[in-house]
Coordinates of C-alpha atoms in Angstrom, one line a residue:
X20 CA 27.5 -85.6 182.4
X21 CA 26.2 -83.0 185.0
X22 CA 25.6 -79.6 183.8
X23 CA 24.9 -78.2 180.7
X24 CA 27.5 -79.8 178.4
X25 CA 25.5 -77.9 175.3
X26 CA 27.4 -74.1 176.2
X27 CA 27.6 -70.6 173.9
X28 CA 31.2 -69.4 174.8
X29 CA 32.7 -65.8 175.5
X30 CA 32.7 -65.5 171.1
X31 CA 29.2 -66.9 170.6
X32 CA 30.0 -70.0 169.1
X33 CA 29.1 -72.9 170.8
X34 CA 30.7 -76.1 171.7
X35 CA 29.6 -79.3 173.0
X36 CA 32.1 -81.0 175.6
X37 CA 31.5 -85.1 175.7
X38 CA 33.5 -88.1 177.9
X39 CA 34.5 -90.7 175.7
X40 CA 36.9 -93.5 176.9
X41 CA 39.2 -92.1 179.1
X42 CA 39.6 -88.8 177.1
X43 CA 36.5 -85.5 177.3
X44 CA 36.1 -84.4 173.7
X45 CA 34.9 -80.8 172.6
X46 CA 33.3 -79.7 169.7
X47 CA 32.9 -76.7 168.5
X48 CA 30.9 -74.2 165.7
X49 CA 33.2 -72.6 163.1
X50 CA 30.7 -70.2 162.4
X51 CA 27.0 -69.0 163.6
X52 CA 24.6 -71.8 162.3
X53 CA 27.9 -74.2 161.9
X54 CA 29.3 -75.6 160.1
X55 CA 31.4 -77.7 163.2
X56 CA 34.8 -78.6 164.0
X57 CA 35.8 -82.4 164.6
X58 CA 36.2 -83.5 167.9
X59 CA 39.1 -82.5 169.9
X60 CA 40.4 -83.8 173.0
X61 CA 40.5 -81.7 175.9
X62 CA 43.4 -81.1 179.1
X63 CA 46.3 -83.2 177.6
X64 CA 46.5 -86.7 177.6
X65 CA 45.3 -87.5 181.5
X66 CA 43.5 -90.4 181.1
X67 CA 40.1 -90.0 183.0
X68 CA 36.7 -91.4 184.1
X69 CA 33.9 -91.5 182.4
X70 CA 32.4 -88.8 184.2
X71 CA 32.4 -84.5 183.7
X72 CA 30.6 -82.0 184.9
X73 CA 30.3 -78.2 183.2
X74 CA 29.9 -74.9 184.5
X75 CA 30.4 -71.9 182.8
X76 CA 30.4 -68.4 184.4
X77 CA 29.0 -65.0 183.2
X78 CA 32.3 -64.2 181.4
X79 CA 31.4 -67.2 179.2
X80 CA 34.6 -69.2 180.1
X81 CA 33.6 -73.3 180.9
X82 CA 35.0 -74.9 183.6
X83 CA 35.7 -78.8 183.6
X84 CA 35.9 -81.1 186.3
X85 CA 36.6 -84.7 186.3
X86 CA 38.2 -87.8 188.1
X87 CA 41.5 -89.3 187.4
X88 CA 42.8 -92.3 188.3
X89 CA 45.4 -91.8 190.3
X90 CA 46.8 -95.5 191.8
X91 CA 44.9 -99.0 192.0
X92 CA 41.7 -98.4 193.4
X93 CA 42.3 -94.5 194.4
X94 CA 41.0 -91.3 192.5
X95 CA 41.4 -87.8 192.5
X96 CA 39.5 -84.7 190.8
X97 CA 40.9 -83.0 188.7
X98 CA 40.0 -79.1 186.5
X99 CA 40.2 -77.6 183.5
X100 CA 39.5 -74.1 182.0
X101 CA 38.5 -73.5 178.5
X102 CA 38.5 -69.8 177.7
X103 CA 37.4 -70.0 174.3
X104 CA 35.7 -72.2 172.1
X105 CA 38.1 -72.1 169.3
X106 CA 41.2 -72.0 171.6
X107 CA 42.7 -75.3 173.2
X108 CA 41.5 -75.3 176.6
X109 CA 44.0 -75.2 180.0
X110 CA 45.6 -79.1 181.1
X111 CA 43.9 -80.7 183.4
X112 CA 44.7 -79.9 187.2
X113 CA 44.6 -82.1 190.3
X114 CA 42.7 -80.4 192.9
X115 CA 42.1 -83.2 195.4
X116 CA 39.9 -85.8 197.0
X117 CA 37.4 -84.4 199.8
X118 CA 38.7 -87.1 202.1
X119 CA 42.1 -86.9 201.0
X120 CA 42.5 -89.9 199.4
X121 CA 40.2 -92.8 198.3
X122 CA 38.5 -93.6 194.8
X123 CA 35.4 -92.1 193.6
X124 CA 33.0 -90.7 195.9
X125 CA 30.0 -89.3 193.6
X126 CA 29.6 -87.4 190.5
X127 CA 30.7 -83.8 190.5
X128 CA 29.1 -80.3 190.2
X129 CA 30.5 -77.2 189.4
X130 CA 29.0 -73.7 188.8
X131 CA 31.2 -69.9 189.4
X132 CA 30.5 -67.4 190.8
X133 CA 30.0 -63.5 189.5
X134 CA 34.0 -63.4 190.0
X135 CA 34.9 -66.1 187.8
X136 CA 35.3 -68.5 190.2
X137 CA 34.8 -72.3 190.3
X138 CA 32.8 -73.9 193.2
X139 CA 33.4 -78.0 193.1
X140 CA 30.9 -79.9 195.1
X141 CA 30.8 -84.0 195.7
X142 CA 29.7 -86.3 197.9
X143 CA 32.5 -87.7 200.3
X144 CA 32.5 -90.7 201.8
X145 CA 30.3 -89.8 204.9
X146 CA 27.1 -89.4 202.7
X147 CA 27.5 -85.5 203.1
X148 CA 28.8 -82.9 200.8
X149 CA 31.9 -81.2 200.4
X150 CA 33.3 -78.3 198.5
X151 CA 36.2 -77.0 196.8
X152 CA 36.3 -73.1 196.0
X153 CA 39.1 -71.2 193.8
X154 CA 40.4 -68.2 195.7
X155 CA 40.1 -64.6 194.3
X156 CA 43.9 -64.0 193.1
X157 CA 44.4 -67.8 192.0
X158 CA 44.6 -71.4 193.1
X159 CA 42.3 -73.4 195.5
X160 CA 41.2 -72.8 198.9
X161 CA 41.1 -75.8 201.4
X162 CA 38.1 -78.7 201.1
X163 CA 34.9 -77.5 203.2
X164 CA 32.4 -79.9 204.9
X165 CA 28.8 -79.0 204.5
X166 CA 27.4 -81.2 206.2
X167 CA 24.4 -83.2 205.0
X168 CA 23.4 -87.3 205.5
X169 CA 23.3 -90.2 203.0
X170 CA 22.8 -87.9 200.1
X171 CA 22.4 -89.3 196.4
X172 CA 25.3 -89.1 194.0
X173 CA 24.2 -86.5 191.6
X174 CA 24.6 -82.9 192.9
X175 CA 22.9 -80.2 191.2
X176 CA 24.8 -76.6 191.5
X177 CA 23.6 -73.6 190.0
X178 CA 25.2 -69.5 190.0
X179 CA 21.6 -67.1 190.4
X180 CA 21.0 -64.2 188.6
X181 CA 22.7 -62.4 192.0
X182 CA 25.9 -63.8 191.2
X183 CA 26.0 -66.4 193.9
X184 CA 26.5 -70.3 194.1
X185 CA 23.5 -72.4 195.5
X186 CA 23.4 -75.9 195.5
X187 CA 20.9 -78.5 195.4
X188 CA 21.1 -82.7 196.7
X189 CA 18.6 -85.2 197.1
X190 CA 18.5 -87.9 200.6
X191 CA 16.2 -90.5 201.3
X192 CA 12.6 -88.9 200.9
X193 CA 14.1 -85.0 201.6
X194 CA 15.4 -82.0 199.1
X195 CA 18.5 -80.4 200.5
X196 CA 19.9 -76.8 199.8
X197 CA 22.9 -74.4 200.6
X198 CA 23.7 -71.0 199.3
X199 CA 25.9 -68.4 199.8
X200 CA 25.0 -65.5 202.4
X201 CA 28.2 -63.0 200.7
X202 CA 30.0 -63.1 197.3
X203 CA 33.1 -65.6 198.1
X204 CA 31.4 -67.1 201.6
X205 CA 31.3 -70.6 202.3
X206 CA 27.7 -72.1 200.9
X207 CA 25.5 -72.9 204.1
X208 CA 22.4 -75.4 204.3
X209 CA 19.5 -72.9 204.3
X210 CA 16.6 -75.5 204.1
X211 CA 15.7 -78.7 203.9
X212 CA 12.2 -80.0 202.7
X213 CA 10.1 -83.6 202.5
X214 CA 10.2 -84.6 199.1
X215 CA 10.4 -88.1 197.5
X216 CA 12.5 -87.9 195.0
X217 CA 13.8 -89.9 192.2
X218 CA 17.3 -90.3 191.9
X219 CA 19.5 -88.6 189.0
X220 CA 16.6 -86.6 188.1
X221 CA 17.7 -82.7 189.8
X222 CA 18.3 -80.3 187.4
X223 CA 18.4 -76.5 188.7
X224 CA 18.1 -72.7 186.7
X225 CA 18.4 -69.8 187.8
X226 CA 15.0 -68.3 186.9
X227 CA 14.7 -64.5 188.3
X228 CA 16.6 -61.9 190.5
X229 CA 15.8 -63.2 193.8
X230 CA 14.8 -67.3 193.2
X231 CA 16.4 -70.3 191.8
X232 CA 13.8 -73.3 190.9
X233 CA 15.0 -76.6 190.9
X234 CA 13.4 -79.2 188.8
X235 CA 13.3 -83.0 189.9
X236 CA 11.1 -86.1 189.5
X237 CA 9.2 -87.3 192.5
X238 CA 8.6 -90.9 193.2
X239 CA 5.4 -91.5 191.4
X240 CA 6.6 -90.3 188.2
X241 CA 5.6 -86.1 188.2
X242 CA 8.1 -83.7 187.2
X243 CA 8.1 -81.0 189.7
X244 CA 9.3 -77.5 190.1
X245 CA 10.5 -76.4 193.7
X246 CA 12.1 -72.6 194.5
X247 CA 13.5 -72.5 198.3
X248 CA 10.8 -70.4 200.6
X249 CA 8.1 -72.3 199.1
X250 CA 6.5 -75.7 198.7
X251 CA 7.3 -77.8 195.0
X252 CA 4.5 -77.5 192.5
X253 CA 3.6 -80.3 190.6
X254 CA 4.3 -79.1 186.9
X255 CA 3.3 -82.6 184.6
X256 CA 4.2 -86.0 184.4
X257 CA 7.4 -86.4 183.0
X258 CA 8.1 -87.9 179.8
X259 CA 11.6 -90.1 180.5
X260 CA 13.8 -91.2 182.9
X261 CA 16.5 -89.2 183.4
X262 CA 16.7 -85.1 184.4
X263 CA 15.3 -83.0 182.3
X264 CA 17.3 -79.9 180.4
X265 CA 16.4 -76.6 181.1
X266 CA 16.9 -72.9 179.5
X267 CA 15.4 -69.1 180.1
X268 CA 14.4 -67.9 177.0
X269 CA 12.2 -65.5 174.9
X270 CA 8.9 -66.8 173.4
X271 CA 6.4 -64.4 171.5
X272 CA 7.7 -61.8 174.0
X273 CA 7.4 -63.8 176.9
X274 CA 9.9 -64.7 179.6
X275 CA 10.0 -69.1 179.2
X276 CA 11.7 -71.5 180.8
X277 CA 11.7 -74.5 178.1
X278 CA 12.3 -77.7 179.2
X279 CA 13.5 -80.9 177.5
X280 CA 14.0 -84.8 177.9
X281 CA 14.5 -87.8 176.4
X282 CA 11.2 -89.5 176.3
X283 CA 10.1 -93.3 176.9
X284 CA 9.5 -93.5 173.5
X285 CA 13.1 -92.4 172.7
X286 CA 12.5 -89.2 170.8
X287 CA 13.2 -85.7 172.6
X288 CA 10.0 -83.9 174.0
X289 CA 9.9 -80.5 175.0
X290 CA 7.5 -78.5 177.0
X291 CA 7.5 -74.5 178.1
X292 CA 5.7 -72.3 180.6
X293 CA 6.1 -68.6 181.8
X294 CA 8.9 -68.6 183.9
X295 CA 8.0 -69.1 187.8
X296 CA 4.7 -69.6 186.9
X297 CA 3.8 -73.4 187.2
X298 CA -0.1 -73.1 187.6
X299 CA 0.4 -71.7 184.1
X300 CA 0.4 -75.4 183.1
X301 CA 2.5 -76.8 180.7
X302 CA 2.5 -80.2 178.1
X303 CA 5.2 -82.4 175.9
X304 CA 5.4 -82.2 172.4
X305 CA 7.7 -84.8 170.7
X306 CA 10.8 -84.0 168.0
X307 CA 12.8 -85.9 165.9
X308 CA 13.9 -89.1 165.5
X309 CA 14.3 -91.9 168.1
X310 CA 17.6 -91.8 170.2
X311 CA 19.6 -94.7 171.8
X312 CA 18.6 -95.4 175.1
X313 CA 21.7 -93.7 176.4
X314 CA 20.8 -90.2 174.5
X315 CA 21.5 -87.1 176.6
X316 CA 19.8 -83.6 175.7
X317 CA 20.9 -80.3 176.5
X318 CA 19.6 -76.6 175.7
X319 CA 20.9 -73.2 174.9
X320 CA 20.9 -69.7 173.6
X321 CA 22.7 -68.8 170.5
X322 CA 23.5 -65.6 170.1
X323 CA 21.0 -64.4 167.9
X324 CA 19.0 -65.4 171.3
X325 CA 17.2 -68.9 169.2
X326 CA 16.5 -71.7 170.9
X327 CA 19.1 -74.7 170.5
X328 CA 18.6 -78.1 171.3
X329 CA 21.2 -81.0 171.3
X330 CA 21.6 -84.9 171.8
X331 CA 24.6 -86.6 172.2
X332 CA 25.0 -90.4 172.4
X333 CA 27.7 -91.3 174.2
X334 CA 28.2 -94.7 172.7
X335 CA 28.7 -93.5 169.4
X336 CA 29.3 -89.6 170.0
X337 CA 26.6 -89.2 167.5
X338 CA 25.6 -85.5 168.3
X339 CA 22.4 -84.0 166.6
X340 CA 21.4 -80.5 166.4
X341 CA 18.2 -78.4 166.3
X342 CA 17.4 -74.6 166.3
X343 CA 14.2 -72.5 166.8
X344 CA 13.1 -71.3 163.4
X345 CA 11.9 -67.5 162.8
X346 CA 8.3 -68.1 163.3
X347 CA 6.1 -67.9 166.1
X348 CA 6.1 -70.4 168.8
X349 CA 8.3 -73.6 169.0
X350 CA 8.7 -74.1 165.7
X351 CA 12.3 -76.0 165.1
X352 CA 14.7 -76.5 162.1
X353 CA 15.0 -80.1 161.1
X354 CA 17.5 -82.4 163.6
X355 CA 20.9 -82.3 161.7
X356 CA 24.0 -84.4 162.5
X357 CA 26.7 -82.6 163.1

């Protein structure tokens, strides 16, 4: 999954949204605290990928994207809206191939803009990236090309705090990222720095007014922090493989960004730091029990503003849950299956 698949919706429950088979799966809290609905498939019966990416936009609405097969070795994307937690969400919609026709080119992102609207990147065929924009009164403008060389599948895209759509990819030894100059313009490569980075580790938050950081792992194992303008800072090594989950939140008063991963010991670690400040320093501290190799983790807000943390399995949808307790510090409820 790309994105934050762990998302609080427009009534503050949250929901969880999961590809399993050829079907996504949502679940969702009855209630603040839970207890949770069982799984229930989203978009109709289009038979899909194993592949979704999330993004939700300040009006709390989630938007789904995901590839269909559409005829022997030939795919196309296709996008969902769910408006509500507790509410079915929209069918799934084909929106197109950024080269018009072929199979799978990369693994989605999504994120929307301050006007409700959905922004699909992917890599096409060339190696670059290309994008897919709803238009203000409804439907889908034409696919863009944003240029870009041999760039790695997984695309990170991210709405800032001003309301516009930035997006983040990884090539051969370099970091790569577009934004948009206007509300509703085209995204643009604005910079491009040196970085060696590993692949399928990007993960970007919007973390103040004017910035955007986006979190990766470099080649020698260190997770790193880089906002456009500036060079990356070398936060600490990093305890897993795979990207690492990230959320604002309040600690003890303070403006955090808390950030979690599966760890190579298999349990989920977590570690936090004062937003934009890296020099800060920051360490892991392990929770729970061990997780299949396969284990994702993702992070939210409830609306009583505590912490949540989730991991979901996808080989056996087993989905555990964790909250911040009323104490100070990290301090976490036990991990419940849910």
């Amino acid at each position: 999954m790309n994105g934050d698949w762990l998302l609080r919706g427009r009534d503050g429950r949250l929901s969880v949204y999961l590809p399993v088979g050829d079907a996504v799966l949502c679940r969702v809290e009855r209630g603040p605290d839970g207890p949770w609905q069982a799984p229930r498939q989203v978009g109709g019966e289009q038979k899909l990928h194993p592949v979704l990416a999330v993004g939700q936009g300040a009006d709390g609405y989630a938007h789904l994207i995901a590839w269909r097969p559409t005829r022997p070795g030939e795919s196309g994307l296709v996008h969902s809206t769910h408006f509500r937690p507790r509410l079915a969400a929209l069918d799934w919609t084909p929106i197109g191939h950024p080269d018009r026709t072929g199979d799978r080119t990369g693994t989605p992102a999504v994120a929307v803009d301050a006007q409700g609207r959905a922004h699909v990147f992917v890599r096409d065929k060339s190696g670059g990236v290309s994008m897919l924009g709803q238009k203000e009164k409804g439907g889908w403008g034409p696919w863009r090309d944003l240029k870009g060389r041999d760039v790695q599948e997984e695309l990170a895209a991210v709405t800032g705090e001003s309301g516009r759509v930035e997006l983040y990819a990884a090539a051969p030894g370099r970091i790569l990222h577009w934004r948009q100059e206007g509300a509703g313009a085209v995204p643009v490569l604005a910079e491009a720095i040196d970085a060696p980075v590993r692949p399928g580790t990007l993960r970007a938050l919007a973390t103040s007014a004017e910035s955007s950081t986006l979190f990766f792992t470099d080649t020698s194992g260190d997770l790193c922090a880089w906002r456009p303008g500036s060079k990356p800072a070398t936060l600490l090594a990093s305890t897993g493989s795979g990207p690492v989950s990230a959320v604002r939140c309040e600690l003890d008063g303070h403006d955090c960004t808390l950030l979690a991963q599966r760890s190579a010991s298999g349990r989920v670690a977590f570690a936090a730091y004062p937003t934009e400040q890296e020099s800060a320093g920051a360490w892991w501290t392990e929770s729970g029990p061990q997780l299949p190799a396969d284990a994702e983790v993702s992070l939210a807000v409830d609306e009583d503003n505590r912490v949540v943390a989730a991991t979901l399995a996808p080989a056996n949808g087993q989905l555990l849950l964790t909250r911040r307790k009323n104490e100070p510090g990290l301090a976490l409820t036990a991990w419940e299956r849910v």
